[in-house]
Structures are given as C-alpha cells and as structure tokens.
Amino acid sequence: MRKPILAGNWKMHMTIAEATDFVRNIRRGLNDIRGVDRVLCPPFTSLPIVKELLSATQIELGAQNMHWEEKGAYTGEISPQMVQELCQYVILGHSERRAYFGETDEGVNRKIKAALAHGLKPIVCVGETEEQHDADQTEQVVGGQLRDCLAGLNAHEVTQLVIAYEPIWAIGTGKAATSAGAGSVIGLTIRGTISTLYDEATAQAVRVQYGGSVKPDNIAEFMAHPDIDGALVGGASLKPDFVELVRIAAETSGV
Ligand code: PGA
C-alpha cells in the first residue's frame, strides 16, 4: 500500500516571523491527522525555525531545491548535506525552477542521485505546458522528462522517490486538472513509463502526487482516484485551511 503524501510548497513566501506564527497556528491540527504523510516546504531561511517548531510532531520538512555538489565554490547554492541536516524531503525540478532558472532534466537527474545518496527523499516534479497539452504532447513530454530524470537509477531507488505530476497550466491559475485527466497521465504515462523502464511492481510502489490549483474543495476528487497518492500544494498551503485540505485528503484516501 502506498501511503498518501500531502506537501505544502510555500515557494518564495513568508519571513521567519510569519513562518513562526503560521506553523504555531497549524501544527497541532496538522499533526493530529493520521494516515497521510504531511510535509512543509518553507524557504531555506525558515527551515531551522520550522524544524524546531515541528520537533514534537510527526510533520516532516522539505526544501524547495538544492545543488548536486557536496561543497565548493557555488555561490548562492545549498548542498545535499546542508539540506539533510534539516529536512527529510527535497522538491526537485519544479516547473518554476525549470522555467526561470534554467533547470534541465539532466540537472534534476544529478540532484536526485545526490539527494538519495544523502538519505533525502526527492519530490520530483514533471508536467507539460499549456501549449504541449493543447497539442496532445503530454504523454511524450512527461514520459521524456521522467526517462531523463530517472537515468541511471535502479528500481529500489525509484521506489524511494515521490513524483509530482504538475501540469504547468494548472499551477497557480485556479484551473486544476480534472481528477480523471491527472489520474490518466499518472496511471498511463508515469506508471506506464516506470513499468517499461523497470517493472510493474516498481511502477505500483512509487508514490505519485498531483499538483496545480489543489484546494480544500477539490482535493477529495483527486484522492479518490486510485493512481493519485496525494498532492503538492502551492497557494493553498499558505493558509490555515491547509489543515482542512489535509484532513479531507486523509478522510477520502481510503487508507
Ligand atoms: P498551486 O502550486 O497549488 O499554487 O497551483 C502548486 C505547485 O506549484 O506546486
């Protein structure tokens, strides 16, 4: 059985003071929810304080990016070991990193290997643009991203990953994919590609989230789909009703 995972990607939001207030406000409610993994992904600056605030809870912590190198002259970067001191998870290859900071599948592949080598669980993001979606290229684009991101990984390593299917046209737009649409990309393209590259057991073992305009009022639909194992939540993870969203996810996931 795959345990559902709900992760809040705060992106570039919240000062240390704001993060402190927010986490104090939601941690009890979030911690009381059973049956799903709960992960907060604040900006780097708030990771230490949020780690401290969550120390008596089962809520886990993730970073939003990291470099693949161990250390060295990489101004502005954070190493896997630095992330590992604070976090259990790391988001890799988010479409905003790809679009604004030139990240490639090859770079994401190196980061995945570095994260796994340091005991971090990568949340690997894939997804097509609106143009590609409209041109019926989703399968080709998402399948290709996945193949390149997974290059050189063995089946056991793949089962350690969380994959987030995030159609770019659904991120921050309020225009979420349908549960059937996302479920079919996840089931056919993502699990299908993993099954072809590895085997069906590996494809069925890996957790795959949906991301893109997930809100308390649509999370139940996504969780009800048998191929969807949770969500990567942006905007709605910055509000106190993120707790409600996670509660609904836990109640509707059937685990
Ligand atoms: P959104 O972002 O929930 O605000 O659409 C999702 C994401 O980018 O992970």
Tab-separated table of C-alpha atoms and ligand atoms in Angstrom:
chain	number	residue	atom	x	y	z
A	1	MET	CA	0.000	0.000	0.000
A	2	ARG	CA	1.222	3.460	-0.889
A	3	LYS	CA	0.863	5.966	1.945
A	4	PRO	CA	-0.550	9.250	0.651
A	5	ILE	CA	1.648	12.320	0.977
A	6	LEU	CA	0.483	15.928	1.177
A	7	ALA	CA	3.206	18.535	0.801
A	8	GLY	CA	2.954	22.316	1.073
A	9	ASN	CA	5.283	24.173	-1.257
A	10	TRP	CA	5.469	27.681	0.164
A	11	LYS	CA	7.611	28.937	-2.742
A	12	MET	CA	9.084	32.412	-2.014
A	13	HIS	CA	6.625	33.310	0.737
A	14	MET	CA	6.888	34.072	4.457
A	15	THR	CA	9.536	35.736	6.562
A	16	ILE	CA	10.875	33.904	9.610
A	17	ALA	CA	8.366	35.745	11.817
A	18	GLU	CA	5.465	34.898	9.502
A	19	ALA	CA	6.554	31.272	9.235
A	20	THR	CA	6.758	31.019	13.025
A	21	ASP	CA	3.225	32.374	13.516
A	22	PHE	CA	1.812	30.217	10.756
A	23	VAL	CA	3.392	26.954	11.915
A	24	ARG	CA	2.362	27.594	15.544
A	25	ASN	CA	-1.159	28.075	14.239
A	26	ILE	CA	-1.444	24.915	12.109
A	27	ARG	CA	0.902	22.354	13.679
A	28	ARG	CA	-1.492	20.856	16.212
A	29	GLY	CA	-4.306	20.336	13.723
A	30	LEU	CA	-1.935	19.015	11.070
A	31	ASN	CA	-0.198	16.665	13.486
A	32	ASP	CA	-3.489	15.160	14.660
A	33	ILE	CA	-4.351	13.902	11.160
A	34	ARG	CA	-3.500	10.226	10.698
A	35	GLY	CA	-2.900	8.026	7.685
A	36	VAL	CA	-1.107	10.511	5.425
A	37	ASP	CA	2.430	11.896	5.397
A	38	ARG	CA	2.465	15.677	5.907
A	39	VAL	CA	5.392	17.764	4.692
A	40	LEU	CA	6.014	21.514	4.856
A	41	CYS	CA	8.477	23.054	2.379
A	42	PRO	CA	9.330	26.609	3.503
A	43	PRO	CA	12.100	28.767	2.016
A	44	PHE	CA	15.649	27.917	3.201
A	45	THR	CA	15.726	30.794	5.710
A	46	SER	CA	12.805	29.394	7.700
A	47	LEU	CA	13.875	25.735	7.693
A	48	PRO	CA	15.727	25.845	11.065
A	49	ILE	CA	12.911	27.535	12.983
A	50	VAL	CA	10.231	25.375	11.374
A	51	LYS	CA	12.270	22.254	12.200
A	52	GLU	CA	12.355	23.364	15.821
A	53	LEU	CA	8.637	24.160	15.869
A	54	LEU	CA	7.816	20.720	14.436
A	55	SER	CA	10.206	18.764	16.671
A	56	ALA	CA	7.481	17.218	18.844
A	57	THR	CA	5.254	16.394	15.854
A	58	GLN	CA	5.208	13.855	13.049
A	59	ILE	CA	5.076	16.592	10.426
A	60	GLU	CA	8.098	16.410	8.155
A	61	LEU	CA	10.151	19.058	6.436
A	62	GLY	CA	11.281	19.579	2.865
A	63	ALA	CA	13.468	22.058	0.977
A	64	GLN	CA	12.421	23.509	-2.369
A	65	ASN	CA	15.706	22.935	-4.199
A	66	MET	CA	19.364	22.050	-3.677
A	67	HIS	CA	22.606	21.667	-5.622
A	68	TRP	CA	24.052	18.257	-6.519
A	69	GLU	CA	27.618	19.020	-5.440
A	70	GLU	CA	28.843	18.224	-1.930
A	71	LYS	CA	30.512	21.575	-1.368
A	72	GLY	CA	32.611	24.165	-3.148
A	73	ALA	CA	32.602	27.466	-4.993
A	74	TYR	CA	28.900	27.596	-5.912
A	75	THR	CA	27.781	30.986	-4.652
A	76	GLY	CA	24.151	31.039	-3.611
A	77	GLU	CA	23.695	27.269	-3.590
A	78	ILE	CA	22.808	24.818	-0.805
A	79	SER	CA	24.340	21.313	-0.688
A	80	PRO	CA	22.585	17.962	-0.102
A	81	GLN	CA	24.310	17.645	3.267
A	82	MET	CA	23.062	21.076	4.341
A	83	VAL	CA	19.518	20.124	3.375
A	84	GLN	CA	19.865	16.758	5.090
A	85	GLU	CA	20.748	18.452	8.385
A	86	LEU	CA	17.240	19.909	8.451
A	87	CYS	CA	14.927	18.022	6.089
A	88	GLN	CA	13.641	14.600	5.106
A	89	TYR	CA	12.431	15.693	1.653
A	90	VAL	CA	13.563	17.965	-1.166
A	91	ILE	CA	11.490	19.209	-4.102
A	92	LEU	CA	13.484	18.830	-7.327
A	93	GLY	CA	12.772	20.080	-10.841
A	94	HIS	CA	9.761	22.245	-10.035
A	95	SER	CA	8.489	23.862	-13.231
A	96	GLU	CA	9.332	27.317	-11.855
A	97	ARG	CA	12.959	26.201	-11.410
A	98	ARG	CA	12.921	24.862	-14.957
A	99	ALA	CA	11.266	27.986	-16.411
A	100	TYR	CA	13.087	30.775	-14.533
A	101	PHE	CA	16.401	29.217	-13.501
A	102	GLY	CA	17.276	27.046	-16.461
A	103	GLU	CA	16.974	23.655	-14.766
A	104	THR	CA	17.126	20.680	-17.091
A	105	ASP	CA	16.208	17.020	-16.759
A	106	GLU	CA	19.925	16.236	-16.702
A	107	GLY	CA	20.472	18.562	-13.743
A	108	VAL	CA	17.416	17.161	-11.969
A	109	ASN	CA	18.823	13.667	-12.514
A	110	ARG	CA	22.100	14.665	-10.820
A	111	LYS	CA	20.180	16.237	-7.942
A	112	ILE	CA	18.044	13.113	-7.474
A	113	LYS	CA	21.184	10.958	-7.229
A	114	ALA	CA	22.793	13.377	-4.765
A	115	ALA	CA	19.629	13.558	-2.649
A	116	LEU	CA	19.307	9.767	-2.462
A	117	ALA	CA	22.993	9.426	-1.593
A	118	HIS	CA	22.326	11.660	1.422
A	119	GLY	CA	19.185	9.852	2.569
A	120	LEU	CA	16.835	12.560	1.330
A	121	LYS	CA	13.541	11.715	-0.356
A	122	PRO	CA	13.191	13.667	-3.576
A	123	ILE	CA	9.821	15.015	-4.721
A	124	VAL	CA	10.460	15.063	-8.461
A	125	CYS	CA	8.247	17.400	-10.495
A	126	VAL	CA	7.192	16.768	-14.085
A	127	GLY	CA	4.485	18.342	-16.222
A	128	GLU	CA	3.604	19.797	-19.598
A	129	THR	CA	2.926	23.389	-20.679
A	130	GLU	CA	-0.478	24.531	-21.883
A	131	GLU	CA	0.791	24.562	-25.454
A	132	GLN	CA	2.031	20.980	-25.204
A	133	HIS	CA	-1.217	19.958	-23.540
A	134	ASP	CA	-3.286	21.513	-26.325
A	135	ALA	CA	-1.095	19.838	-28.950
A	136	ASP	CA	-1.660	16.405	-27.323
A	137	GLN	CA	2.027	16.108	-26.433
A	138	THR	CA	1.524	15.390	-22.729
A	139	GLU	CA	2.461	11.727	-22.902
A	140	GLN	CA	5.581	12.405	-24.928
A	141	VAL	CA	6.706	15.362	-22.776
A	142	VAL	CA	6.016	13.847	-19.353
A	143	GLY	CA	7.329	10.419	-20.388
A	144	GLY	CA	10.505	12.044	-21.725
A	145	GLN	CA	11.060	14.146	-18.588
A	146	LEU	CA	10.662	11.072	-16.444
A	147	ARG	CA	13.001	8.906	-18.509
A	148	ASP	CA	15.723	11.568	-18.397
A	149	CYS	CA	15.226	12.328	-14.698
A	150	LEU	CA	15.454	8.629	-13.789
A	151	ALA	CA	18.514	7.818	-15.935
A	152	GLY	CA	20.921	5.518	-14.093
A	153	LEU	CA	18.649	4.900	-11.081
A	154	ASN	CA	17.876	1.334	-10.033
A	155	ALA	CA	14.383	0.086	-9.213
A	156	HIS	CA	14.895	0.331	-5.464
A	157	GLU	CA	15.977	3.964	-5.792
A	158	VAL	CA	12.908	4.749	-7.887
A	159	THR	CA	10.637	3.433	-5.131
A	160	GLN	CA	12.213	5.991	-2.746
A	161	LEU	CA	11.009	8.884	-4.907
A	162	VAL	CA	7.817	10.849	-4.770
A	163	ILE	CA	6.818	12.043	-8.227
A	164	ALA	CA	4.649	15.138	-8.560
A	165	TYR	CA	2.665	15.451	-11.765
A	166	GLU	CA	2.136	19.192	-12.125
A	167	PRO	CA	0.678	20.371	-15.424
A	168	ILE	CA	2.125	23.882	-15.784
A	169	TRP	CA	-1.195	25.299	-16.995
A	170	ALA	CA	-2.768	24.288	-13.686
A	171	ILE	CA	-0.158	25.854	-11.367
A	172	GLY	CA	-1.369	28.991	-9.616
A	173	THR	CA	-4.107	29.513	-12.203
A	174	GLY	CA	-7.136	28.217	-10.303
A	175	LYS	CA	-7.648	25.935	-13.295
A	176	ALA	CA	-6.939	22.499	-11.827
A	177	ALA	CA	-6.770	19.400	-13.989
A	178	THR	CA	-9.670	17.002	-13.624
A	179	SER	CA	-9.121	14.021	-11.413
A	180	ALA	CA	-9.708	11.732	-14.402
A	181	GLY	CA	-7.259	13.713	-16.576
A	182	ALA	CA	-4.492	13.818	-13.967
A	183	GLY	CA	-5.161	10.214	-12.975
A	184	SER	CA	-4.790	9.054	-16.525
A	185	VAL	CA	-1.448	10.834	-17.023
A	186	ILE	CA	-0.256	9.401	-13.709
A	187	GLY	CA	-1.551	5.890	-14.372
A	188	LEU	CA	-0.779	5.519	-18.051
A	189	THR	CA	2.186	7.803	-18.685
A	190	ILE	CA	4.018	7.984	-15.346
A	191	ARG	CA	3.415	4.475	-14.006
A	192	GLY	CA	3.465	3.177	-17.590
A	193	THR	CA	6.919	4.671	-18.242
A	194	ILE	CA	8.258	3.305	-14.943
A	195	SER	CA	6.810	-0.112	-15.746
A	196	THR	CA	8.540	-0.085	-19.137
A	197	LEU	CA	11.867	1.122	-17.716
A	198	TYR	CA	11.766	-1.134	-14.632
A	199	ASP	CA	8.812	-3.415	-13.895
A	200	GLU	CA	5.179	-3.250	-12.848
A	201	ALA	CA	5.950	-3.759	-9.142
A	202	THR	CA	8.184	-0.670	-9.150
A	203	ALA	CA	5.540	1.326	-11.055
A	204	GLN	CA	2.950	0.363	-8.448
A	205	ALA	CA	5.257	1.084	-5.490
A	206	VAL	CA	6.183	4.679	-6.303
A	207	ARG	CA	4.042	7.448	-4.839
A	208	VAL	CA	2.743	9.976	-7.344
A	209	GLN	CA	1.139	13.266	-6.333
A	210	TYR	CA	-0.945	15.658	-8.361
A	211	GLY	CA	-0.157	19.388	-8.142
A	212	GLY	CA	-1.779	22.502	-9.618
A	213	SER	CA	-4.524	24.606	-8.004
A	214	VAL	CA	-5.323	21.996	-5.360
A	215	LYS	CA	-7.762	23.442	-2.801
A	216	PRO	CA	-9.872	22.120	0.070
A	217	ASP	CA	-12.848	21.923	-2.299
A	218	ASN	CA	-11.194	19.742	-4.974
A	219	ILE	CA	-8.744	17.565	-3.002
A	220	ALA	CA	-11.331	14.817	-2.348
A	221	GLU	CA	-11.780	14.177	-6.069
A	222	PHE	CA	-8.037	13.754	-6.611
A	223	MET	CA	-7.634	11.467	-3.598
A	224	ALA	CA	-10.484	9.279	-4.806
A	225	HIS	CA	-8.526	8.358	-7.942
A	226	PRO	CA	-6.664	5.088	-7.325
A	227	ASP	CA	-3.478	6.254	-9.091
A	228	ILE	CA	-3.153	9.579	-7.196
A	229	ASP	CA	-1.318	9.370	-3.863
A	230	GLY	CA	-1.643	12.916	-2.580
A	231	ALA	CA	-0.869	16.441	-3.652
A	232	LEU	CA	1.847	19.058	-3.899
A	233	VAL	CA	0.045	22.209	-2.830
A	234	GLY	CA	1.263	25.753	-3.502
A	235	GLY	CA	-1.048	28.704	-2.773
A	236	ALA	CA	-3.459	26.771	-0.568
A	237	SER	CA	-0.608	25.628	1.707
A	238	LEU	CA	-0.049	29.235	2.849
A	239	LYS	CA	-3.440	29.464	4.525
A	240	PRO	CA	-4.695	27.960	7.794
A	241	ASP	CA	-7.240	25.870	5.902
A	242	PHE	CA	-4.331	23.772	4.590
A	243	VAL	CA	-5.143	21.706	7.700
A	244	GLU	CA	-8.673	21.213	6.388
A	245	LEU	CA	-7.305	20.248	2.973
A	246	VAL	CA	-5.058	17.587	4.519
A	247	ARG	CA	-7.885	16.324	6.743
A	248	ILE	CA	-10.162	15.880	3.721
A	249	ALA	CA	-7.318	14.113	1.892
A	250	ALA	CA	-6.855	11.691	4.798
A	251	GLU	CA	-10.583	11.010	5.014
A	252	THR	CA	-11.020	10.381	1.303
A	253	SER	CA	-7.845	8.434	0.569
A	254	GLY	CA	-9.297	5.154	1.816
A	255	VAL	CA	-6.080	4.181	3.642
B	1	PGA	P1	-0.528	25.906	-6.746
B	1	PGA	O1	1.010	25.460	-6.941
B	1	PGA	O2	-1.133	24.933	-5.761
B	1	PGA	O3	-0.461	27.300	-6.203
B	1	PGA	O4	-1.173	25.814	-8.082
B	1	PGA	C1	1.375	24.103	-6.985
B	1	PGA	C2	2.879	23.977	-7.144
B	1	PGA	O5	3.489	24.758	-7.885
B	1	PGA	O6	3.500	23.096	-6.527
